[in-house]
Amino acid sequence: MGTTSRASVGRTLVYRHDCPSRTVIEVLASKWALYVLAALRERDRPMRFNELRRVLEGITQKMLTQTLRALERDGLITRTVYPTVPPRVEYGLTTLGSEAGRLTSAIAEWSMEHAQEILKARGEFDDSITEDPRPITRSGDPV
Amino acid sequence: MGTTSRASVGRTLVYRHDCPSRTVIEVLASKWALYVLAALRERDRPMRFNELRRVLEGITQKMLTQTLRALERDGLITRTVYPTVPPRVEYGLTTLGSEAGRLTSAIAEWSMEHAQEILKARGEFDDSITEDPRPITRSGDPV
DNA sequence: CAGCATCCAAATAGATACTG
DNA sequence: CAGTATCTATTTGGATGCTG
């Protein structure tokens, strides 16, 4: 991979509505999937359902279940059931999931590093639209 | 950054529901934002509204508007209005947006490369649950 | 061309109660 | 513990018509 690796996104390929990558992206591009993959990657070991639930603050049981199911369905995580009592279920990354996790973790890290900068831009944007209800042309525009 | 750069995701940081990075991630982790950033990065030049609309198959005018607004708000893209007639508006990447685009493009590329593999896993998963309506414990499970 | 406004359908998320 | 089921609230998305 070099400086022109983006070439593989390829003109008019990922953008096509019938490109299979879209359905993959829709799974990855969901915040909870991103966090699940990041958490499993960070811990670097399988995690149990409620452990994930505790780590991922704010996720509901329903969303966690759905997210885990979607990731398992796509072969990104494994689900291992230990028929003990009480039952024990562990979720771990597959090779594929580990790769995907590397990408989503990169986004998580980048977001943390630039959060302040972005929130600042956001605040300024919100201020500017309240004092100027977004006309088609704003002051200071070119030609 | 090295092989352990994931350490910066940092135990219990991005996962906190009050972590500012979450709001950033929610913008990036939306499929249309991902495609917009990827398209602008691929073309490597500002693009007009309808040009983006044509490239991103399936997006509606409303979704494109909302996505562009969100990205502009976060300082990831610029919006330049040329008060000509008919009006002309160009969207370009900021430095921040270009960085973010590198990460989202990586996801798009990876998804394309592994789409077949993932769709195969997906098909097998779907087959297995129809013949076995997902009991708590499935055959072949460990002790 | 580049949008905004509105209405409506559908998908998503949350809360709650219950089970092997 | 690790879910499923159900009901509801909110969000999201699409279609359509209009404007500077």
Coordinates of C-alpha atoms (C1' of nucleotides) in Angstrom, one line a residue:
Chain A
M1 CA 0.0 0.0 0.0
G2 CA 1.4 3.4 -0.9
T3 CA 0.3 6.9 -1.2
T4 CA -2.3 6.1 -3.9
S5 CA -3.9 3.2 -2.1
R6 CA -7.2 5.1 -2.2
A7 CA -7.3 4.2 -5.9
S8 CA -8.8 0.9 -4.9
V9 CA -12.0 2.7 -3.8
G10 CA -12.3 3.0 -7.5
R11 CA -14.4 5.5 -9.3
T12 CA -18.0 4.6 -9.1
L13 CA -17.7 1.3 -7.3
V14 CA -18.4 1.7 -3.6
Y15 CA -20.8 4.4 -4.5
R16 CA -23.0 2.1 -6.5
H17 CA -26.1 1.3 -4.6
D18 CA -25.8 -2.4 -5.6
C19 CA -22.2 -2.7 -4.5
P20 CA -22.1 -5.5 -1.9
S21 CA -19.7 -3.5 0.2
R22 CA -22.5 -1.2 1.1
T23 CA -24.2 -3.8 3.3
V24 CA -20.9 -4.4 5.0
I25 CA -20.3 -0.8 5.5
E26 CA -23.7 -0.4 7.0
V27 CA -22.8 -2.9 9.7
L28 CA -19.4 -1.3 10.4
A29 CA -20.7 2.2 10.2
S30 CA -22.9 1.9 13.3
K31 CA -21.6 3.4 16.4
W32 CA -22.2 0.3 18.6
A33 CA -20.5 -2.1 16.2
L34 CA -17.6 0.3 16.3
Y35 CA -17.4 0.3 20.1
V36 CA -17.9 -3.5 20.4
L37 CA -15.0 -4.2 18.0
A38 CA -12.9 -1.6 19.7
A39 CA -13.5 -3.0 23.1
L40 CA -12.8 -6.6 22.1
R41 CA -9.6 -5.4 20.4
E42 CA -8.5 -3.4 23.3
R43 CA -9.0 -6.2 25.8
D44 CA -7.5 -8.6 23.4
R45 CA -9.6 -11.5 24.8
P46 CA -13.1 -12.8 24.5
M47 CA -15.7 -10.9 26.6
R48 CA -18.9 -11.9 28.2
F49 CA -22.3 -10.3 27.4
N50 CA -22.6 -8.4 30.6
E51 CA -19.0 -7.4 30.6
L52 CA -19.5 -5.7 27.3
R53 CA -22.7 -4.2 28.5
R54 CA -20.9 -2.6 31.4
V55 CA -18.0 -1.4 29.4
L56 CA -20.1 0.2 26.6
E57 CA -21.9 2.8 28.7
G58 CA -25.3 3.7 27.5
I59 CA -25.9 0.6 25.3
T60 CA -29.1 -1.2 26.1
Q61 CA -29.4 -4.9 26.3
K62 CA -31.4 -4.9 23.1
M63 CA -28.9 -2.9 21.1
L64 CA -26.0 -5.0 22.3
T65 CA -27.8 -8.2 21.4
Q66 CA -28.6 -6.9 17.9
T67 CA -25.1 -5.6 17.4
L68 CA -23.5 -8.8 18.5
R69 CA -25.8 -10.8 16.3
A70 CA -25.0 -8.6 13.2
L71 CA -21.3 -8.9 13.8
E72 CA -21.6 -12.7 14.3
R73 CA -23.6 -12.9 11.2
D74 CA -21.0 -11.2 9.2
G75 CA -18.3 -13.5 10.6
L76 CA -16.5 -10.7 12.5
I77 CA -17.0 -12.2 15.9
T78 CA -17.6 -15.6 17.3
R79 CA -20.1 -16.6 19.9
T80 CA -19.1 -19.4 22.3
V81 CA -21.7 -20.9 24.7
Y82 CA -20.5 -22.7 27.8
P83 CA -23.5 -24.7 29.0
T84 CA -22.8 -24.1 32.6
V85 CA -25.3 -22.8 35.1
P86 CA -25.6 -19.9 35.1
P87 CA -24.9 -19.9 31.3
R88 CA -21.8 -18.2 30.1
V89 CA -21.4 -16.8 26.6
E90 CA -18.2 -15.3 25.3
Y91 CA -17.7 -13.1 22.3
G92 CA -14.4 -13.0 20.6
L93 CA -12.9 -11.5 17.4
T94 CA -12.4 -13.6 14.3
T95 CA -9.4 -12.8 12.1
L96 CA -11.7 -10.8 9.9
G97 CA -13.2 -9.0 12.9
S98 CA -9.7 -8.2 14.2
E99 CA -8.9 -6.5 10.9
A100 CA -12.1 -4.6 10.9
G101 CA -11.5 -3.6 14.5
R102 CA -8.2 -2.1 13.6
L103 CA -10.0 0.3 11.3
T104 CA -12.8 1.2 13.7
S105 CA -10.3 1.6 16.5
A106 CA -8.4 4.1 14.3
I107 CA -11.6 6.1 14.0
A108 CA -12.2 6.0 17.7
E109 CA -8.7 7.1 18.5
W110 CA -8.8 9.9 15.9
S111 CA -12.1 11.1 17.3
M112 CA -10.7 11.3 20.8
E113 CA -7.7 13.2 19.6
H114 CA -9.7 15.7 17.7
A115 CA -12.8 15.9 19.8
Q116 CA -12.0 19.3 21.2
E117 CA -11.2 20.8 17.9
I118 CA -14.4 19.4 16.4
L119 CA -16.6 20.5 19.2
K120 CA -15.1 24.0 18.9
A121 CA -15.9 24.1 15.2
R122 CA -19.4 22.9 16.0
G123 CA -20.0 25.6 18.5
E124 CA -18.8 28.3 16.1
F125 CA -21.0 26.9 13.4
D126 CA -24.1 26.9 15.6
D127 CA -23.3 30.4 16.7
S128 CA -23.0 31.6 13.1
I129 CA -26.3 30.3 12.0
T130 CA -28.3 31.8 14.9
E131 CA -27.0 35.2 14.1
D132 CA -27.4 34.6 10.4
P133 CA -30.2 32.2 9.4
R134 CA -28.2 30.7 6.6
P135 CA -29.0 32.6 3.4
I136 CA -27.9 31.1 0.1
T137 CA -25.1 33.6 -0.1
R138 CA -23.2 34.7 3.0
S139 CA -20.9 37.6 3.6
G140 CA -17.4 37.1 2.6
D141 CA -18.2 34.7 -0.1
P142 CA -16.0 34.7 -3.2
V143 CA -16.9 36.6 -6.3
Chain B
M1 CA 2.4 5.4 16.4
G2 CA 3.4 1.8 16.5
T3 CA 1.9 -1.6 17.0
T4 CA 0.4 -0.7 20.3
S5 CA -1.2 2.6 19.2
R6 CA -4.5 1.1 20.2
A7 CA -3.6 1.9 23.8
S8 CA -4.7 5.4 23.2
V9 CA -8.3 4.3 22.9
G10 CA -7.6 3.8 26.6
R11 CA -9.6 1.6 28.9
T12 CA -13.0 3.1 29.7
L13 CA -12.5 6.4 27.8
V14 CA -14.3 6.2 24.4
Y15 CA -16.8 4.0 26.0
R16 CA -18.0 6.5 28.5
H17 CA -21.3 7.9 27.4
D18 CA -20.1 11.5 28.3
C19 CA -17.0 11.2 26.2
P20 CA -17.0 14.0 23.6
S21 CA -15.6 11.7 21.0
R22 CA -18.9 9.9 20.9
T23 CA -20.7 12.8 19.2
V24 CA -17.8 12.9 16.7
I25 CA -18.1 9.2 16.1
E26 CA -21.8 9.4 15.5
V27 CA -21.2 11.7 12.6
L28 CA -18.4 9.6 11.1
A29 CA -20.2 6.4 11.7
S30 CA -23.0 7.2 9.3
K31 CA -22.8 5.6 5.9
W32 CA -23.5 8.7 3.9
A33 CA -20.8 10.7 5.7
L34 CA -18.4 7.9 5.0
Y35 CA -19.3 8.0 1.3
V36 CA -19.1 11.8 1.0
L37 CA -15.7 11.9 2.6
A38 CA -14.5 9.0 0.4
A39 CA -15.8 10.7 -2.7
L40 CA -14.2 14.0 -2.0
R41 CA -11.0 12.4 -1.1
E42 CA -11.0 10.2 -4.2
R43 CA -11.6 13.1 -6.5
D44 CA -9.2 15.3 -4.6
R45 CA -11.0 18.5 -5.5
P46 CA -14.1 20.3 -4.4
M47 CA -17.4 19.0 -5.7
R48 CA -20.8 20.5 -6.4
F49 CA -24.0 19.5 -4.8
N50 CA -25.5 17.6 -7.7
E51 CA -22.2 16.1 -8.7
L52 CA -22.1 14.4 -5.2
R53 CA -25.7 13.5 -5.6
R54 CA -25.0 11.7 -8.9
V55 CA -21.9 10.0 -7.6
L56 CA -23.5 8.7 -4.4
E57 CA -26.1 6.5 -5.8
G58 CA -29.2 6.1 -3.8
I59 CA -28.8 9.2 -1.6
T60 CA -31.7 11.6 -1.6
Q61 CA -31.4 15.3 -1.8
K62 CA -32.5 15.6 1.8
M63 CA -29.9 13.1 3.1
L64 CA -27.1 14.7 1.2
T65 CA -28.1 18.1 2.5
Q66 CA -28.2 16.8 6.1
T67 CA -24.9 15.0 5.7
L68 CA -23.1 17.9 4.2
R69 CA -24.4 20.2 6.9
A70 CA -23.3 17.9 9.7
L71 CA -19.8 17.6 8.2
E72 CA -19.6 21.3 7.7
R73 CA -20.7 21.9 11.2
D74 CA -17.9 19.7 12.5
G75 CA -15.3 21.4 10.4
L76 CA -14.7 18.5 8.2
I77 CA -15.8 20.1 4.9
T78 CA -16.0 23.6 3.7
R79 CA -19.0 25.1 1.8
T80 CA -18.2 27.7 -0.8
V81 CA -20.9 29.7 -2.4
Y82 CA -20.4 31.4 -5.8
P83 CA -23.2 33.9 -6.2
T84 CA -23.6 33.3 -9.9
V85 CA -26.8 32.5 -11.6
P86 CA -27.5 29.7 -11.5
P87 CA -25.9 29.4 -8.0
R88 CA -22.9 27.2 -7.6
V89 CA -21.9 25.7 -4.3
E90 CA -18.8 23.7 -3.8
Y91 CA -17.9 21.3 -1.0
G92 CA -14.3 20.6 -0.2
L93 CA -12.3 18.8 2.5
T94 CA -10.7 20.7 5.3
T95 CA -7.4 19.4 6.7
L96 CA -9.4 17.7 9.4
G97 CA -11.8 16.2 6.9
S98 CA -9.1 14.9 4.8
E99 CA -7.7 13.0 7.8
A100 CA -11.1 11.7 8.7
G101 CA -11.6 10.7 5.1
R102 CA -8.4 8.7 5.1
L103 CA -9.9 6.6 7.9
T104 CA -13.3 6.2 6.4
S105 CA -11.9 5.4 3.0
A106 CA -9.9 2.6 4.7
I107 CA -13.2 1.1 5.8
A108 CA -14.7 1.5 2.4
E109 CA -11.7 -0.2 0.8
W110 CA -11.6 -3.0 3.3
S111 CA -15.3 -3.6 2.9
M112 CA -14.9 -3.9 -0.8
E113 CA -12.0 -6.3 -0.5
H114 CA -13.8 -8.6 2.0
A115 CA -17.4 -8.2 0.8
Q116 CA -17.6 -11.6 -0.8
E117 CA -16.1 -13.3 2.3
I118 CA -18.6 -11.5 4.5
L119 CA -21.6 -12.1 2.4
K120 CA -20.7 -15.8 2.4
A121 CA -20.5 -15.8 6.2
R122 CA -23.8 -14.0 6.3
G123 CA -25.5 -16.6 4.0
E124 CA -24.2 -19.4 6.1
F125 CA -25.4 -17.8 9.3
D126 CA -28.8 -17.2 7.9
D127 CA -29.1 -20.8 6.8
S128 CA -28.0 -22.2 10.1
I129 CA -30.6 -20.3 12.1
T130 CA -33.5 -21.3 9.8
E131 CA -32.7 -25.0 10.3
D132 CA -32.0 -24.4 14.0
P133 CA -34.0 -21.5 15.6
R134 CA -31.0 -20.5 17.8
P135 CA -31.2 -22.4 21.1
I136 CA -29.1 -21.2 23.9
T137 CA -26.8 -24.1 23.4
R138 CA -26.0 -25.4 20.0
S139 CA -24.4 -28.6 18.9
G140 CA -20.7 -28.7 18.9
D141 CA -20.4 -26.3 21.8
P142 CA -17.6 -26.7 24.3
V143 CA -18.2 -28.3 27.7
Chain C
dC1 C1' -28.6 24.8 -9.4
dA2 C1' -29.0 24.2 -4.8
dG3 C1' -31.6 24.1 -1.6
dC4 C1' -35.9 24.3 2.1
dA5 C1' -40.6 22.8 3.9
dT6 C1' -43.9 19.4 4.7
dC7 C1' -46.1 15.1 5.1
dC8 C1' -45.9 10.3 5.7
dA9 C1' -43.8 5.5 6.0
dA10 C1' -40.4 2.7 8.0
dA11 C1' -36.6 1.6 10.6
dT12 C1' -34.5 2.2 15.1
dA13 C1' -34.1 2.7 19.9
dG14 C1' -35.7 2.5 24.7
dA15 C1' -38.4 0.5 28.6
dT16 C1' -40.4 -3.2 30.7
dA17 C1' -41.6 -7.9 31.7
dC18 C1' -40.5 -12.6 31.4
dT19 C1' -37.5 -17.2 30.6
dG20 C1' -34.0 -21.3 30.2
Chain D
dC1 C1' -26.3 -14.9 33.2
dA2 C1' -27.9 -14.2 28.8
dG3 C1' -31.0 -13.6 26.6
dT4 C1' -36.4 -13.2 24.1
dA5 C1' -40.8 -10.7 23.5
dT6 C1' -43.5 -6.8 23.3
dC7 C1' -45.0 -2.2 23.2
dT8 C1' -44.0 2.5 22.5
dA9 C1' -41.3 6.8 21.4
dT10 C1' -38.0 8.8 18.6
dT11 C1' -35.3 9.0 14.6
dT12 C1' -34.6 8.4 10.0
dG13 C1' -35.7 8.2 5.3
dG14 C1' -38.3 9.0 1.1
dA15 C1' -41.5 11.6 -1.9
dT16 C1' -43.3 15.8 -3.4
dG17 C1' -43.8 20.7 -4.2
dC18 C1' -41.8 25.3 -4.0
dT19 C1' -38.0 29.1 -4.1
dG20 C1' -33.8 32.5 -4.7

